[in-house]
Each structure stands twice: as structure tokens, then as C-alpha cells.
Amino acid sequence: MAKTIFERIIDREVPADIVYEDDHILAFRDLSPQAPVHILLIPKKHHARHGTVPSEDHPIFAHLLAAAQRVARQCHLEETGYRLVINHGPDGGETVPHLHLHLLGGRPLSWPPG
Ligand code: 5GP
């Protein structure tokens, strides 16, 4: 199967503005930011989307949330606030089939989403 754009970023075949990395997670700025801070956090191990991660890999959910907390602190968003989003499938608005968590902040975000 062809690599997704995010696997190509992990493999450093495509450049990205990387803000955080550990053994499990890579975080980089979204190419088309929807807020002053818009960072994508992805597992290095490929999973297409949230709903298909098998139970043996569920620890990745904790890794993603913990890394998001670190990055949010790094971006000084603790006081002003931020939003974490995972889009699953067509109705969710998913466009890249590699599990990713959006971290958005730096402006007030409306609710509900469109
Ligand atoms: P989704 O809609 O699947 O939840 O989010 C995919 C996100 O990936 C979008 O916000 C889109 O702007 C971002 N994106 C797509 N291609 C690239 C890329 O090549 N580099 C970066 N940094 N972000 C990308």
C-alpha cells in the first residue's frame, strides 16, 4: 500500500514543521492552519483511524493525549485554552487515513463545529 502523506513526514521524505517527537508520537504544524496554533499529533505506527485501532494498540491513545498536553504547555495554551479533535471517516471530515489528533488554540473556538 502507498504511504500516506503522514507516513512520508515520519520518514522525513516530506518536510514538516515538527514541534515534538518521542518514541511513539510525532507532532507538527498543520499545513493549512485553522487557528493560530494548529498542530497535528500522530502515532509513528500506522493506524488508519480512531475506530480501527485494535485493543492491543490502545495505549497509543494515552500517548497521544499525553503528548498533546506537553505540546499545549509548550505553546502556552494552558491558560487561554485549546481544543483536541479527531476526525473519523466521511462524516467526521477525515481527509488523511493516518490517525491524528488536532490541537487547536490561540483564539476562541466556536461550538458546535459546522
Ligand atoms: P483531517 O481532515 O483528516 O482530520 O486532517 C488532516 C489535516 O492534515 C488537515 O488539517 C490538513 O491541512 C493537514 N495536512 C494535509 N496534508 C498535509 C501536509 O502535507 N503537511 C501538513 N503539515 N499537514 C497536512
Tab-separated table of C-alpha atoms and ligand atoms in Angstrom:
chain	number	residue	atom	x	y	z
A	1	MET	CA	0.000	0.000	0.000
A	2	ALA	CA	1.200	3.502	-0.809
A	3	LYS	CA	2.371	5.560	2.146
A	4	THR	CA	0.116	8.324	3.390
A	5	ILE	CA	1.454	11.864	3.494
A	6	PHE	CA	1.880	11.496	7.258
A	7	GLU	CA	3.997	8.330	6.890
A	8	ARG	CA	6.142	10.275	4.435
A	9	ILE	CA	6.538	13.017	7.053
A	10	ILE	CA	7.517	10.406	9.679
A	11	ASP	CA	10.112	9.010	7.246
A	12	ARG	CA	11.368	12.565	6.549
A	13	GLU	CA	10.534	12.239	2.852
A	14	VAL	CA	8.263	15.288	3.099
A	15	PRO	CA	9.229	18.327	5.183
A	16	ALA	CA	7.122	19.449	8.134
A	17	ASP	CA	7.464	21.945	10.954
A	18	ILE	CA	7.993	19.380	13.721
A	19	VAL	CA	7.330	20.660	17.245
A	20	TYR	CA	7.567	17.446	19.286
A	21	GLU	CA	8.781	13.880	18.882
A	22	ASP	CA	9.178	10.847	21.112
A	23	ASP	CA	9.352	7.082	20.583
A	24	HIS	CA	5.644	6.821	19.746
A	25	ILE	CA	4.465	10.236	18.571
A	26	LEU	CA	5.345	12.927	16.046
A	27	ALA	CA	3.752	16.395	16.232
A	28	PHE	CA	3.979	19.041	13.518
A	29	ARG	CA	2.166	22.184	12.398
A	30	ASP	CA	-0.815	21.742	10.088
A	31	LEU	CA	-0.152	22.912	6.527
A	32	SER	CA	-3.496	24.697	6.451
A	33	PRO	CA	-3.918	26.071	9.994
A	34	GLN	CA	-7.461	26.735	11.218
A	35	ALA	CA	-6.260	28.639	14.296
A	36	PRO	CA	-3.069	30.490	15.325
A	37	VAL	CA	-1.908	27.188	16.857
A	38	HIS	CA	-2.874	24.126	14.824
A	39	ILE	CA	-0.736	21.098	15.444
A	40	LEU	CA	-1.248	17.506	14.347
A	41	LEU	CA	-0.129	14.695	16.647
A	42	ILE	CA	0.262	11.305	15.022
A	43	PRO	CA	1.355	7.857	16.142
A	44	LYS	CA	4.503	6.693	14.381
A	45	LYS	CA	2.893	3.274	13.972
A	46	HIS	CA	0.325	3.450	11.217
A	47	HIS	CA	-3.351	3.185	12.115
A	48	ALA	CA	-5.850	4.410	9.555
A	49	ARG	CA	-8.257	5.983	12.010
A	50	HIS	CA	-9.531	6.098	15.592
A	51	GLY	CA	-12.232	3.457	15.196
A	52	THR	CA	-9.948	0.800	13.731
A	53	VAL	CA	-7.134	0.831	16.308
A	54	PRO	CA	-7.078	-2.728	17.752
A	55	SER	CA	-7.278	-3.137	21.511
A	56	GLU	CA	-3.648	-4.231	21.803
A	57	ASP	CA	-2.648	-0.804	20.456
A	58	HIS	CA	-4.978	1.218	22.687
A	59	PRO	CA	-2.020	2.539	24.725
A	60	ILE	CA	-1.408	4.838	21.751
A	61	PHE	CA	-4.497	6.825	22.788
A	62	ALA	CA	-2.845	7.652	26.112
A	63	HIS	CA	0.409	8.526	24.360
A	64	LEU	CA	-1.440	10.899	22.019
A	65	LEU	CA	-3.270	12.691	24.837
A	66	ALA	CA	-0.161	12.940	26.990
A	67	ALA	CA	1.859	14.344	24.095
A	68	ALA	CA	-0.941	16.836	23.370
A	69	GLN	CA	-0.733	18.065	26.967
A	70	ARG	CA	3.026	18.583	26.587
A	71	VAL	CA	2.676	20.411	23.289
A	72	ALA	CA	-0.180	22.579	24.596
A	73	ARG	CA	2.046	23.608	27.514
A	74	GLN	CA	4.944	24.197	25.125
A	75	CYS	CA	2.668	26.545	23.149
A	76	HIS	CA	1.495	28.334	26.333
A	77	LEU	CA	-2.137	27.360	25.775
A	78	GLU	CA	-2.883	26.145	29.309
A	79	GLU	CA	-4.450	29.399	30.471
A	80	THR	CA	-6.227	30.523	27.310
A	81	GLY	CA	-7.447	27.047	26.377
A	82	TYR	CA	-7.374	24.731	23.428
A	83	ARG	CA	-9.350	22.011	21.656
A	84	LEU	CA	-8.393	18.439	20.747
A	85	VAL	CA	-10.154	16.864	17.757
A	86	ILE	CA	-10.054	13.508	15.977
A	87	ASN	CA	-11.981	13.245	12.723
A	88	HIS	CA	-13.111	9.711	11.850
A	89	GLY	CA	-14.496	8.828	8.415
A	90	PRO	CA	-16.529	10.845	5.910
A	91	ASP	CA	-18.994	12.417	8.357
A	92	GLY	CA	-16.151	13.238	10.722
A	93	GLY	CA	-14.316	15.107	7.975
A	94	GLU	CA	-11.274	12.835	7.873
A	95	THR	CA	-9.052	13.511	4.870
A	96	VAL	CA	-5.797	11.711	5.732
A	97	PRO	CA	-6.094	7.995	6.572
A	98	HIS	CA	-3.487	8.011	9.343
A	99	LEU	CA	-4.797	8.528	12.889
A	100	HIS	CA	-4.148	12.097	14.009
A	101	LEU	CA	-5.169	14.382	16.828
A	102	HIS	CA	-5.662	18.080	16.053
A	103	LEU	CA	-4.533	20.545	18.733
A	104	LEU	CA	-6.151	23.940	18.098
A	105	GLY	CA	-5.728	27.114	20.090
A	106	GLY	CA	-4.721	30.743	20.128
A	107	ARG	CA	-8.238	32.112	19.513
A	108	PRO	CA	-11.732	31.465	20.868
A	109	LEU	CA	-13.191	28.433	19.081
A	110	SER	CA	-16.922	28.299	18.385
A	111	TRP	CA	-19.169	25.362	19.262
A	112	PRO	CA	-20.814	23.336	17.826
A	113	PRO	CA	-18.493	22.669	14.879
A	114	GLY	CA	-20.024	23.042	11.408
B	1	5GP	P1	-8.329	15.569	8.778
B	1	5GP	O1	-9.223	16.390	7.925
B	1	5GP	O2	-8.019	14.230	8.136
B	1	5GP	O3	-8.804	15.404	10.201
B	1	5GP	O4	-6.975	16.376	8.930
B	1	5GP	C1	-5.913	16.280	8.036
B	1	5GP	C2	-5.086	17.505	8.219
B	1	5GP	O5	-3.837	17.303	7.613
B	1	5GP	C3	-5.678	18.763	7.586
B	1	5GP	O6	-5.902	19.745	8.596
B	1	5GP	C4	-4.643	19.183	6.570
B	1	5GP	O7	-4.481	20.585	6.488
B	1	5GP	C5	-3.390	18.500	7.086
B	1	5GP	N1	-2.415	18.176	6.057
B	1	5GP	C6	-2.670	17.545	4.891
B	1	5GP	N2	-1.524	17.364	4.195
B	1	5GP	C7	-0.536	17.893	4.955
B	1	5GP	C8	0.874	18.004	4.774
B	1	5GP	O8	1.454	17.579	3.778
B	1	5GP	N3	1.576	18.615	5.770
B	1	5GP	C9	0.976	19.088	6.910
B	1	5GP	N4	1.776	19.658	7.809
B	1	5GP	N5	-0.352	18.998	7.105
B	1	5GP	C10	-1.100	18.407	6.135
